[in-house]
Amino acid sequence: PYADWWLLKIDEALDLARRNLAIAADALSARLMALDDLNITTARSVTPLRVPLEFGNPYAFHGARLLSQFDVLARTALTARHVGEMNHDESQQLLHQSSRLMRRTYLSPMGYQVTGTTREAISEASAQALRARLRMGALPAAVLEGTSRARYAPVRIATVPSTS
């Protein structure tokens, strides 16, 4: 159940970052579009680095997509600064806030510890479950009940008690 809870936290962090970067990029793009007498193209690399991505789970792909979204925002901010639509301090503040958001998002999995406890152990208040609660905190009821799960959480497989 703690893994389910942590995946929910990662989901929330990715969604928050994605939304905030989109809001900032849209606002910045609108400022550049308002210069309708000029046709401004966002800066881009002449020889962009292309890296094939192979990840073991969808969260890694979402993290890569988030990096791409940040790249667009950074290039737009640098373009806006270059054409005088933003001053240096304003663009640096936007880039600083956005990069902090990115780091916070990428660090969201940190702090997770494998507890080895199960929902059954928690309901029985076993010693293992109590240790897990001390290390990781109290689980929200919806997570404990299994009704709140992350979008890309692995399928839960019911374990069959051994008869031997």
XYZ file of N, CA, C and O in Angstrom:
656
model
N 0.815 -1.217 0.000
C 0.000 0.000 0.000
C 0.848 1.267 0.000
O 0.441 2.285 -0.545
N 2.048 1.194 0.581
C 2.902 2.381 0.588
C 3.411 2.694 -0.819
O 3.558 3.859 -1.184
N 3.651 1.661 -1.609
C 4.057 1.889 -3.002
C 2.924 2.566 -3.766
O 3.164 3.489 -4.561
N 1.686 2.144 -3.536
C 0.535 2.798 -4.169
C 0.474 4.271 -3.784
O 0.227 5.141 -4.613
N 0.689 4.547 -2.508
C 0.637 5.914 -2.023
C 1.734 6.765 -2.673
O 1.499 7.887 -3.102
N 2.934 6.173 -2.778
C 4.041 6.940 -3.352
C 3.806 7.200 -4.847
O 4.120 8.270 -5.341
N 3.256 6.227 -5.551
C 2.948 6.455 -6.965
C 1.919 7.567 -7.127
O 2.000 8.357 -8.071
N 0.969 7.653 -6.221
C 0.007 8.763 -6.255
C 0.721 10.107 -6.067
O 0.410 11.084 -6.751
N 1.680 10.139 -5.151
C 2.445 11.369 -4.921
C 3.240 11.753 -6.177
O 3.327 12.928 -6.538
N 3.820 10.764 -6.835
C 4.577 11.024 -8.061
C 3.641 11.516 -9.154
O 3.955 12.482 -9.865
N 2.486 10.887 -9.292
C 1.466 11.334 -10.248
C 1.101 12.795 -10.021
O 1.048 13.594 -10.960
N 0.842 13.140 -8.771
C 0.468 14.511 -8.432
C 1.593 15.487 -8.757
O 1.342 16.579 -9.278
N 2.820 15.110 -8.449
C 3.965 15.976 -8.728
C 4.122 16.203 -10.230
O 4.359 17.331 -10.687
N 3.982 15.142 -11.016
C 4.081 15.270 -12.478
C 2.962 16.154 -13.026
O 3.208 17.017 -13.885
N 1.745 15.955 -12.548
C 0.617 16.771 -13.011
C 0.802 18.236 -12.654
O 0.550 19.122 -13.479
N 1.224 18.504 -11.430
C 1.444 19.885 -10.997
C 2.515 20.552 -11.856
O 2.338 21.683 -12.323
N 3.602 19.869 -12.082
C 4.686 20.431 -12.889
C 4.224 20.671 -14.326
O 4.483 21.726 -14.899
N 3.530 19.695 -14.888
C 3.045 19.821 -16.262
C 2.114 21.027 -16.398
O 2.242 21.827 -17.324
N 1.184 21.167 -15.450
C 0.243 22.298 -15.488
C 0.958 23.639 -15.336
O 0.701 24.581 -16.078
N 1.859 23.719 -14.359
C 2.554 24.993 -14.114
C 3.451 25.387 -15.281
O 3.521 26.571 -15.635
N 4.141 24.425 -15.871
C 4.973 24.742 -17.033
C 4.105 25.183 -18.217
O 4.466 26.114 -18.939
N 2.967 24.546 -18.405
C 2.067 24.915 -19.506
C 1.521 26.317 -19.310
O 1.449 27.103 -20.263
N 1.143 26.660 -18.088
C 0.622 28.005 -17.799
C 1.686 29.056 -18.100
O 1.420 30.068 -18.756
N 2.909 28.807 -17.640
C 3.995 29.765 -17.867
C 4.308 29.884 -19.353
O 4.494 30.994 -19.874
N 4.357 28.762 -20.057
C 4.667 28.788 -21.492
C 3.560 29.487 -22.278
O 3.849 30.267 -23.193
N 2.305 29.232 -21.926
C 1.186 29.881 -22.621
C 1.211 31.389 -22.415
O 0.991 32.154 -23.357
N 1.481 31.810 -21.185
C 1.533 33.249 -20.900
C 2.672 33.908 -21.670
O 2.508 35.001 -22.236
N 3.795 33.242 -21.726
C 4.949 33.792 -22.432
C 4.704 33.817 -23.936
O 5.018 34.806 -24.612
N 4.121 32.758 -24.466
C 3.796 32.719 -25.897
C 2.808 33.816 -26.264
O 2.924 34.438 -27.329
N 1.845 34.064 -25.379
C 0.861 35.130 -25.627
C 1.548 36.491 -25.691
O 1.182 37.339 -26.518
N 2.545 36.695 -24.852
C 3.288 37.963 -24.888
C 4.016 38.133 -26.226
O 4.041 39.218 -26.800
N 4.599 37.045 -26.705
C 5.307 37.122 -27.985
C 4.325 37.291 -29.142
O 4.610 38.004 -30.107
N 3.180 36.632 -29.059
C 2.164 36.746 -30.118
C 1.581 38.157 -30.160
O 1.136 38.604 -31.218
N 1.583 38.851 -29.025
C 1.045 40.205 -28.968
C 1.890 41.173 -29.801
O 1.432 42.252 -30.158
N 3.104 40.768 -30.103
C 3.965 41.584 -30.965
C 3.612 41.269 -32.413
O 4.444 40.841 -33.206
N 2.344 41.503 -32.772
C 1.825 41.056 -34.065
C 2.473 41.731 -35.265
O 2.344 41.255 -36.380
N 3.191 42.802 -35.042
C 3.863 43.438 -36.162
C 5.198 42.753 -36.490
O 5.827 43.048 -37.492
N 5.591 41.824 -35.625
C 6.834 41.078 -35.843
C 6.526 39.581 -35.923
O 5.654 39.080 -35.236
N 7.269 38.894 -36.741
C 7.134 37.444 -36.829
C 8.315 36.835 -36.071
O 9.405 36.704 -36.614
N 8.073 36.489 -34.804
C 9.149 36.003 -33.939
C 9.105 34.484 -33.869
O 8.075 33.899 -33.567
N 10.235 33.875 -34.152
C 10.375 32.422 -34.065
C 11.157 32.099 -32.803
O 12.197 32.706 -32.541
N 10.665 31.143 -32.039
C 11.346 30.734 -30.808
C 12.700 30.127 -31.140
O 12.823 29.352 -32.087
N 13.685 30.504 -30.355
C 15.047 29.991 -30.549
C 15.056 28.472 -30.461
O 14.285 27.870 -29.727
N 15.931 27.874 -31.242
C 16.126 26.423 -31.163
C 17.533 26.092 -31.624
O 18.179 26.867 -32.310
N 17.975 24.926 -31.248
C 19.315 24.491 -31.587
C 19.390 24.147 -33.073
O 18.477 23.541 -33.633
N 20.488 24.507 -33.683
C 20.709 24.170 -35.080
C 20.936 22.670 -35.217
O 20.491 22.044 -36.181
N 21.607 22.097 -34.236
C 21.849 20.648 -34.234
C 21.375 20.077 -32.897
O 22.181 19.828 -31.998
N 20.078 19.865 -32.758
C 19.573 19.352 -31.480
C 20.058 17.927 -31.220
O 20.257 17.144 -32.144
N 20.251 17.638 -29.984
C 20.664 16.300 -29.580
C 19.440 15.390 -29.600
O 18.424 15.690 -29.010
N 19.532 14.303 -30.300
C 18.455 13.315 -30.371
C 18.936 12.067 -29.647
O 19.964 11.488 -29.995
N 18.178 11.668 -28.642
C 18.545 10.518 -27.838
C 17.381 9.530 -27.845
O 16.255 9.902 -27.515
N 17.636 8.282 -28.233
C 16.554 7.296 -28.175
C 16.230 6.992 -26.708
O 17.131 6.835 -25.883
N 14.949 6.955 -26.399
C 14.525 6.716 -25.021
C 13.957 5.313 -24.873
O 13.117 4.898 -25.671
N 14.424 4.629 -23.884
C 13.889 3.317 -23.538
C 13.808 3.252 -22.025
O 14.827 3.248 -21.350
N 12.590 3.252 -21.530
C 12.387 3.218 -20.092
C 11.567 2.001 -19.717
O 10.847 1.448 -20.540
N 11.620 1.641 -18.466
C 10.905 0.474 -17.985
C 9.513 0.760 -17.467
O 8.802 -0.164 -17.093
N 9.129 2.038 -17.401
C 7.786 2.341 -16.907
C 7.299 3.674 -17.468
O 8.094 4.495 -17.929
N 6.003 3.912 -17.437
C 5.451 5.131 -18.021
C 5.866 6.403 -17.294
O 5.899 7.472 -17.893
N 6.204 6.307 -16.010
C 6.593 7.509 -15.275
C 7.875 8.105 -15.825
O 8.045 9.323 -15.862
N 8.789 7.272 -16.260
C 10.034 7.766 -16.839
C 9.758 8.514 -18.143
O 10.359 9.552 -18.411
N 8.835 8.012 -18.950
C 8.465 8.718 -20.175
C 7.812 10.058 -19.853
O 8.067 11.055 -20.519
N 6.975 10.072 -18.821
C 6.361 11.346 -18.413
C 7.423 12.325 -17.931
O 7.330 13.525 -18.194
N 8.428 11.810 -17.248
C 9.527 12.672 -16.811
C 10.303 13.240 -17.981
O 10.689 14.411 -17.981
N 10.516 12.434 -19.008
C 11.214 12.910 -20.208
C 10.364 13.948 -20.937
O 10.886 14.958 -21.424
N 9.072 13.707 -20.996
C 8.177 14.663 -21.649
C 8.169 15.988 -20.889
O 8.113 17.060 -21.486
N 8.253 15.911 -19.577
C 8.313 17.111 -18.753
C 9.589 17.904 -19.055
O 9.562 19.132 -19.139
N 10.688 17.194 -19.243
C 11.943 17.852 -19.590
C 11.817 18.570 -20.931
O 12.293 19.696 -21.100
N 11.153 17.955 -21.882
C 10.928 18.570 -23.182
C 10.063 19.824 -23.035
O 10.318 20.849 -23.676
N 9.061 19.751 -22.174
C 8.187 20.899 -21.925
C 8.989 22.049 -21.299
O 8.804 23.215 -21.659
N 9.892 21.724 -20.383
C 10.746 22.739 -19.777
C 11.663 23.357 -20.826
O 11.900 24.563 -20.823
N 12.171 22.536 -21.732
C 13.052 23.029 -22.788
C 12.335 24.073 -23.648
O 12.904 25.119 -23.967
N 11.089 23.800 -23.991
C 10.306 24.760 -24.787
C 10.144 26.071 -24.011
O 10.320 27.161 -24.568
N 9.827 25.961 -22.726
C 9.666 27.168 -21.904
C 10.973 27.951 -21.830
O 10.976 29.181 -21.985
N 12.081 27.260 -21.614
C 13.375 27.942 -21.511
C 13.737 28.644 -22.818
O 14.175 29.800 -22.820
N 13.529 27.958 -23.942
C 13.835 28.575 -25.232
C 12.934 29.779 -25.493
O 13.387 30.796 -26.027
N 11.678 29.685 -25.089
C 10.750 30.809 -25.279
C 11.153 31.980 -24.393
O 11.109 33.134 -24.828
N 11.565 31.691 -23.163
C 12.006 32.765 -22.260
C 13.262 33.447 -22.798
O 13.375 34.680 -22.768
N 14.186 32.669 -23.313
C 15.407 33.260 -23.872
C 15.098 34.080 -25.127
O 15.698 35.133 -25.351
N 14.150 33.620 -25.909
C 13.727 34.385 -27.086
C 13.071 35.693 -26.656
O 13.381 36.756 -27.210
N 12.183 35.627 -25.672
C 11.506 36.827 -25.183
C 12.517 37.831 -24.635
O 12.380 39.040 -24.847
N 13.530 37.341 -23.968
C 14.573 38.233 -23.454
C 15.369 38.836 -24.609
O 15.677 40.036 -24.623
N 15.658 38.016 -25.613
C 16.449 38.486 -26.751
C 15.741 39.603 -27.522
O 16.390 40.543 -27.992
N 14.425 39.498 -27.646
C 13.687 40.518 -28.412
C 13.182 41.649 -27.524
O 12.470 42.542 -27.996
N 13.550 41.624 -26.241
C 13.198 42.721 -25.346
C 11.788 42.649 -24.774
O 11.293 43.636 -24.238
N 11.162 41.502 -24.843
C 9.828 41.358 -24.264
C 9.916 41.001 -22.774
O 8.963 41.171 -22.045
N 11.068 40.524 -22.341
C 11.353 40.253 -20.925
C 12.729 40.821 -20.625
O 13.608 40.782 -21.484
N 12.896 41.311 -19.404
C 14.248 41.731 -19.040
C 14.999 40.538 -18.449
O 14.420 39.468 -18.222
N 16.265 40.714 -18.227
C 17.121 39.632 -17.751
C 16.615 39.049 -16.436
O 16.510 37.827 -16.274
N 16.317 39.919 -15.481
C 15.884 39.446 -14.164
C 14.581 38.657 -14.246
O 14.425 37.625 -13.586
N 13.634 39.140 -15.056
C 12.352 38.455 -15.197
C 12.537 37.065 -15.807
O 11.956 36.076 -15.343
N 13.359 36.967 -16.835
C 13.573 35.659 -17.465
C 14.331 34.728 -16.526
O 14.023 33.531 -16.447
N 15.308 35.252 -15.803
C 16.062 34.417 -14.864
C 15.160 33.903 -13.742
O 15.272 32.754 -13.329
N 14.254 34.752 -13.273
C 13.334 34.326 -12.223
C 12.413 33.211 -12.725
O 12.197 32.221 -12.039
N 11.895 33.361 -13.938
C 11.033 32.332 -14.520
C 11.792 31.016 -14.679
O 11.283 29.947 -14.322
N 13.003 31.090 -15.192
C 13.806 29.877 -15.382
C 14.183 29.243 -14.042
O 14.157 28.020 -13.900
N 14.477 30.067 -13.071
C 14.830 29.554 -11.738
C 13.631 28.847 -11.099
O 13.761 27.725 -10.592
N 12.468 29.488 -11.125
C 11.266 28.877 -10.542
C 10.905 27.581 -11.262
O 10.547 26.582 -10.631
N 11.004 27.594 -12.560
C 10.653 26.410 -13.347
C 11.649 25.280 -13.119
O 11.259 24.111 -13.023
N 12.922 25.601 -13.016
C 13.918 24.549 -12.781
C 13.778 23.982 -11.370
O 13.979 22.782 -11.161
N 13.401 24.807 -10.406
C 13.135 24.296 -9.056
C 11.953 23.332 -9.075
O 11.977 22.291 -8.422
N 10.919 23.692 -9.824
C 9.759 22.823 -9.961
C 10.168 21.482 -10.578
O 9.723 20.423 -10.141
N 11.017 21.539 -11.576
C 11.493 20.311 -12.217
C 12.269 19.441 -11.218
O 12.028 18.234 -11.127
N 13.184 20.040 -10.490
C 13.969 19.270 -9.522
C 13.069 18.656 -8.448
O 13.236 17.495 -8.078
N 12.125 19.455 -7.954
C 11.201 18.949 -6.937
C 10.399 17.759 -7.483
O 10.190 16.762 -6.794
N 9.989 17.853 -8.731
C 9.226 16.771 -9.347
C 10.081 15.524 -9.494
O 9.651 14.419 -9.155
N 11.296 15.691 -9.984
C 12.174 14.538 -10.181
C 12.605 13.902 -8.856
O 12.950 12.727 -8.809
N 12.574 14.680 -7.796
C 12.942 14.141 -6.485
C 11.744 13.552 -5.744
O 11.910 12.992 -4.657
N 10.551 13.655 -6.316
C 9.357 13.164 -5.618
C 9.418 11.676 -5.259
O 8.842 11.283 -4.247
N 10.106 10.821 -6.011
C 10.195 9.414 -5.571
C 11.094 9.208 -4.352
O 11.009 8.177 -3.695
N 11.941 10.191 -4.070
C 12.872 10.038 -2.949
C 12.087 9.951 -1.646
O 11.048 10.560 -1.489
N 12.600 9.221 -0.735
C 11.946 9.067 0.559
C 11.129 7.793 0.646
O 10.754 7.368 1.736
N 10.859 7.180 -0.513
C 10.129 5.915 -0.460
C 11.049 4.839 0.081
O 12.216 4.755 -0.279
N 10.509 4.040 0.961
C 11.255 2.912 1.521
C 10.387 1.667 1.403
O 9.191 1.720 1.697
N 10.987 0.591 0.992
C 10.258 -0.673 0.913
C 9.937 -1.100 2.334
O 10.829 -1.187 3.179
N 8.667 -1.325 2.595
C 8.258 -1.706 3.951
C 7.943 -3.184 4.051
O 8.006 -3.752 5.143
N 7.565 -3.780 2.938
C 7.206 -5.190 2.953
C 5.880 -5.466 3.628
O 5.506 -6.618 3.818
N 5.168 -4.417 3.981
C 3.898 -4.620 4.676
C 2.742 -4.691 3.683
O 2.849 -4.205 2.570
N 1.684 -5.303 4.100
C 0.504 -5.473 3.260
C -0.685 -4.777 3.902
O -0.645 -4.394 5.082
N -1.748 -4.639 3.136
C -2.978 -4.077 3.692
C -3.491 -4.943 4.843
O -3.989 -4.424 5.844
N -3.360 -6.247 4.689
C -3.801 -7.158 5.744
C -2.996 -6.938 7.027
O -3.556 -6.918 8.128
N -1.682 -6.770 6.878
C -0.832 -6.539 8.052
C -1.210 -5.232 8.742
O -1.192 -5.145 9.974
N -1.573 -4.238 7.947
C -1.973 -2.955 8.523
C -3.296 -3.107 9.276
O -3.451 -2.594 10.383
N -4.239 -3.824 8.684
C -5.530 -4.008 9.359
C -5.382 -4.822 10.644
O -6.144 -4.643 11.586
N -4.393 -5.696 10.696
C -4.130 -6.484 11.904
C -3.219 -5.754 12.886
O -2.955 -6.271 13.980
N -2.736 -4.562 12.493
C -1.811 -3.767 13.323
C -0.592 -4.582 13.733
O -0.155 -4.559 14.886
N -0.006 -5.289 12.768
C 1.184 -6.099 13.049
C 2.371 -5.199 13.380
O 2.368 -3.995 13.099
N 3.388 -5.798 13.951
C 4.604 -5.051 14.296
C 5.240 -4.464 13.038
O 5.719 -3.320 13.043
N 5.231 -5.248 11.971
C 5.800 -4.770 10.703
C 5.029 -3.541 10.202
O 5.621 -2.574 9.747
N 3.711 -3.576 10.292
C 2.880 -2.461 9.851
C 3.121 -1.222 10.715
O 3.162 -0.103 10.211
N 3.307 -1.430 12.000
C 3.581 -0.298 12.895
C 4.935 0.334 12.578
O 5.072 1.561 12.584
N 5.936 -0.504 12.280
C 7.248 0.031 11.884
C 7.128 0.818 10.581
O 7.720 1.888 10.429
N 6.346 0.290 9.648
C 6.148 0.976 8.367
C 5.496 2.330 8.585
O 5.883 3.333 7.976
N 4.519 2.383 9.459
C 3.819 3.656 9.729
C 4.779 4.672 10.340
O 4.739 5.851 10.004
N 5.650 4.211 11.240
C 6.631 5.115 11.840
C 7.594 5.667 10.792
O 7.983 6.824 10.845
N 8.005 4.811 9.839
C 8.963 5.227 8.804
C 8.325 6.075 7.720
O 8.924 7.031 7.234
N 7.092 5.714 7.316
C 6.500 6.323 6.122
C 5.278 7.206 6.414
O 4.822 7.920 5.547
N 4.717 7.096 7.594
C 3.536 7.881 7.930
C 2.263 7.063 7.793
O 2.276 5.920 7.345
N 1.169 7.689 8.189
C -0.137 7.020 8.131
C -0.685 7.099 6.714
O -0.633 8.147 6.078
N -1.198 5.997 6.243
C -1.761 5.943 4.889
C -3.133 6.603 4.843
O -3.939 6.417 5.758
N -3.417 7.330 3.777
C -4.783 7.834 3.594
C -5.747 6.643 3.447
O -5.380 5.595 2.903
N -6.966 6.807 3.932
C -7.941 5.708 3.920
C -8.171 5.169 2.514
O -8.251 3.950 2.314
N -8.288 6.047 1.517
C -8.565 5.598 0.144
C -7.427 4.743 -0.402
O -7.662 3.803 -1.167
N -6.213 5.033 -0.006
C -5.070 4.220 -0.444
C -5.111 2.874 0.268
O -4.923 1.829 -0.353
N -5.381 2.917 1.547
C -5.448 1.682 2.328
C -6.553 0.759 1.807
O -6.363 -0.450 1.707
N -7.674 1.345 1.418
C -8.787 0.551 0.880
C -8.525 0.094 -0.555
O -9.226 -0.772 -1.070
N -7.555 0.702 -1.209
C -7.249 0.351 -2.597
C -8.156 1.039 -3.605
O -8.135 0.713 -4.786
N -8.932 2.031 -3.146
C -9.838 2.732 -4.057
C -9.158 3.909 -4.758
O -9.651 4.384 -5.768
N -8.049 4.356 -4.226
C -7.292 5.449 -4.842
C -5.941 4.906 -5.269
O -5.119 4.526 -4.434
N -5.738 4.850 -6.579
C -4.484 4.338 -7.118
C -4.007 5.255 -8.234
O -4.798 5.920 -8.891
N -2.737 5.261 -8.459
C -2.140 6.068 -9.520
C -2.571 5.542 -10.886
O -2.869 4.355 -11.038
N -2.603 6.436 -11.851
C -3.046 6.064 -13.201
C -2.241 4.934 -13.815
O -2.774 4.104 -14.551
N -0.955 4.914 -13.562
C -0.090 3.919 -14.194
C 0.429 2.895 -13.190
O 1.461 2.273 -13.420
N -0.296 2.715 -12.113
C 0.103 1.724 -11.119
C 0.000 0.333 -11.741
O -0.897 0.068 -12.544
N 0.917 -0.536 -11.380
C 0.828 -1.894 -11.916
C -0.452 -2.581 -11.436
O -1.004 -2.237 -10.398
N -0.885 -3.537 -12.196
C -2.080 -4.296 -11.841
C -1.798 -5.071 -10.561
O -0.745 -5.710 -10.434
N -2.717 -4.979 -9.622
C -2.561 -5.730 -8.372
C -2.978 -7.172 -8.599
O -4.025 -7.445 -9.165
N -2.139 -8.062 -8.146
C -2.428 -9.486 -8.266
C -2.766 -10.003 -6.871
O -1.979 -9.858 -5.940
N -3.949 -10.580 -6.756
C -4.363 -11.129 -5.462
C -3.518 -12.356 -5.147
O -3.313 -13.221 -5.999
N -3.037 -12.402 -3.948
C -2.244 -13.567 -3.548
C -3.177 -14.600 -2.936
O -4.117 -14.270 -2.232
N -2.900 -15.819 -3.246
C -3.693 -16.929 -2.724
C -2.947 -17.483 -1.518
O -1.762 -17.818 -1.628
N -3.625 -17.575 -0.379
C -2.926 -18.116 0.800
C -2.512 -19.568 0.565
O -3.223 -20.324 -0.071
N -1.355 -19.876 1.054
C -0.850 -21.243 0.856
C -1.601 -22.203 1.767
O -1.960 -21.871 2.890
N -1.874 -23.388 1.255
C -2.613 -24.397 2.019
C -1.671 -25.395 2.688
O -2.105 -26.291 3.382
N -0.390 -25.256 2.464
C 0.520 -26.230 3.057
C 1.019 -25.815 4.404
O 0.900 -24.813 4.905
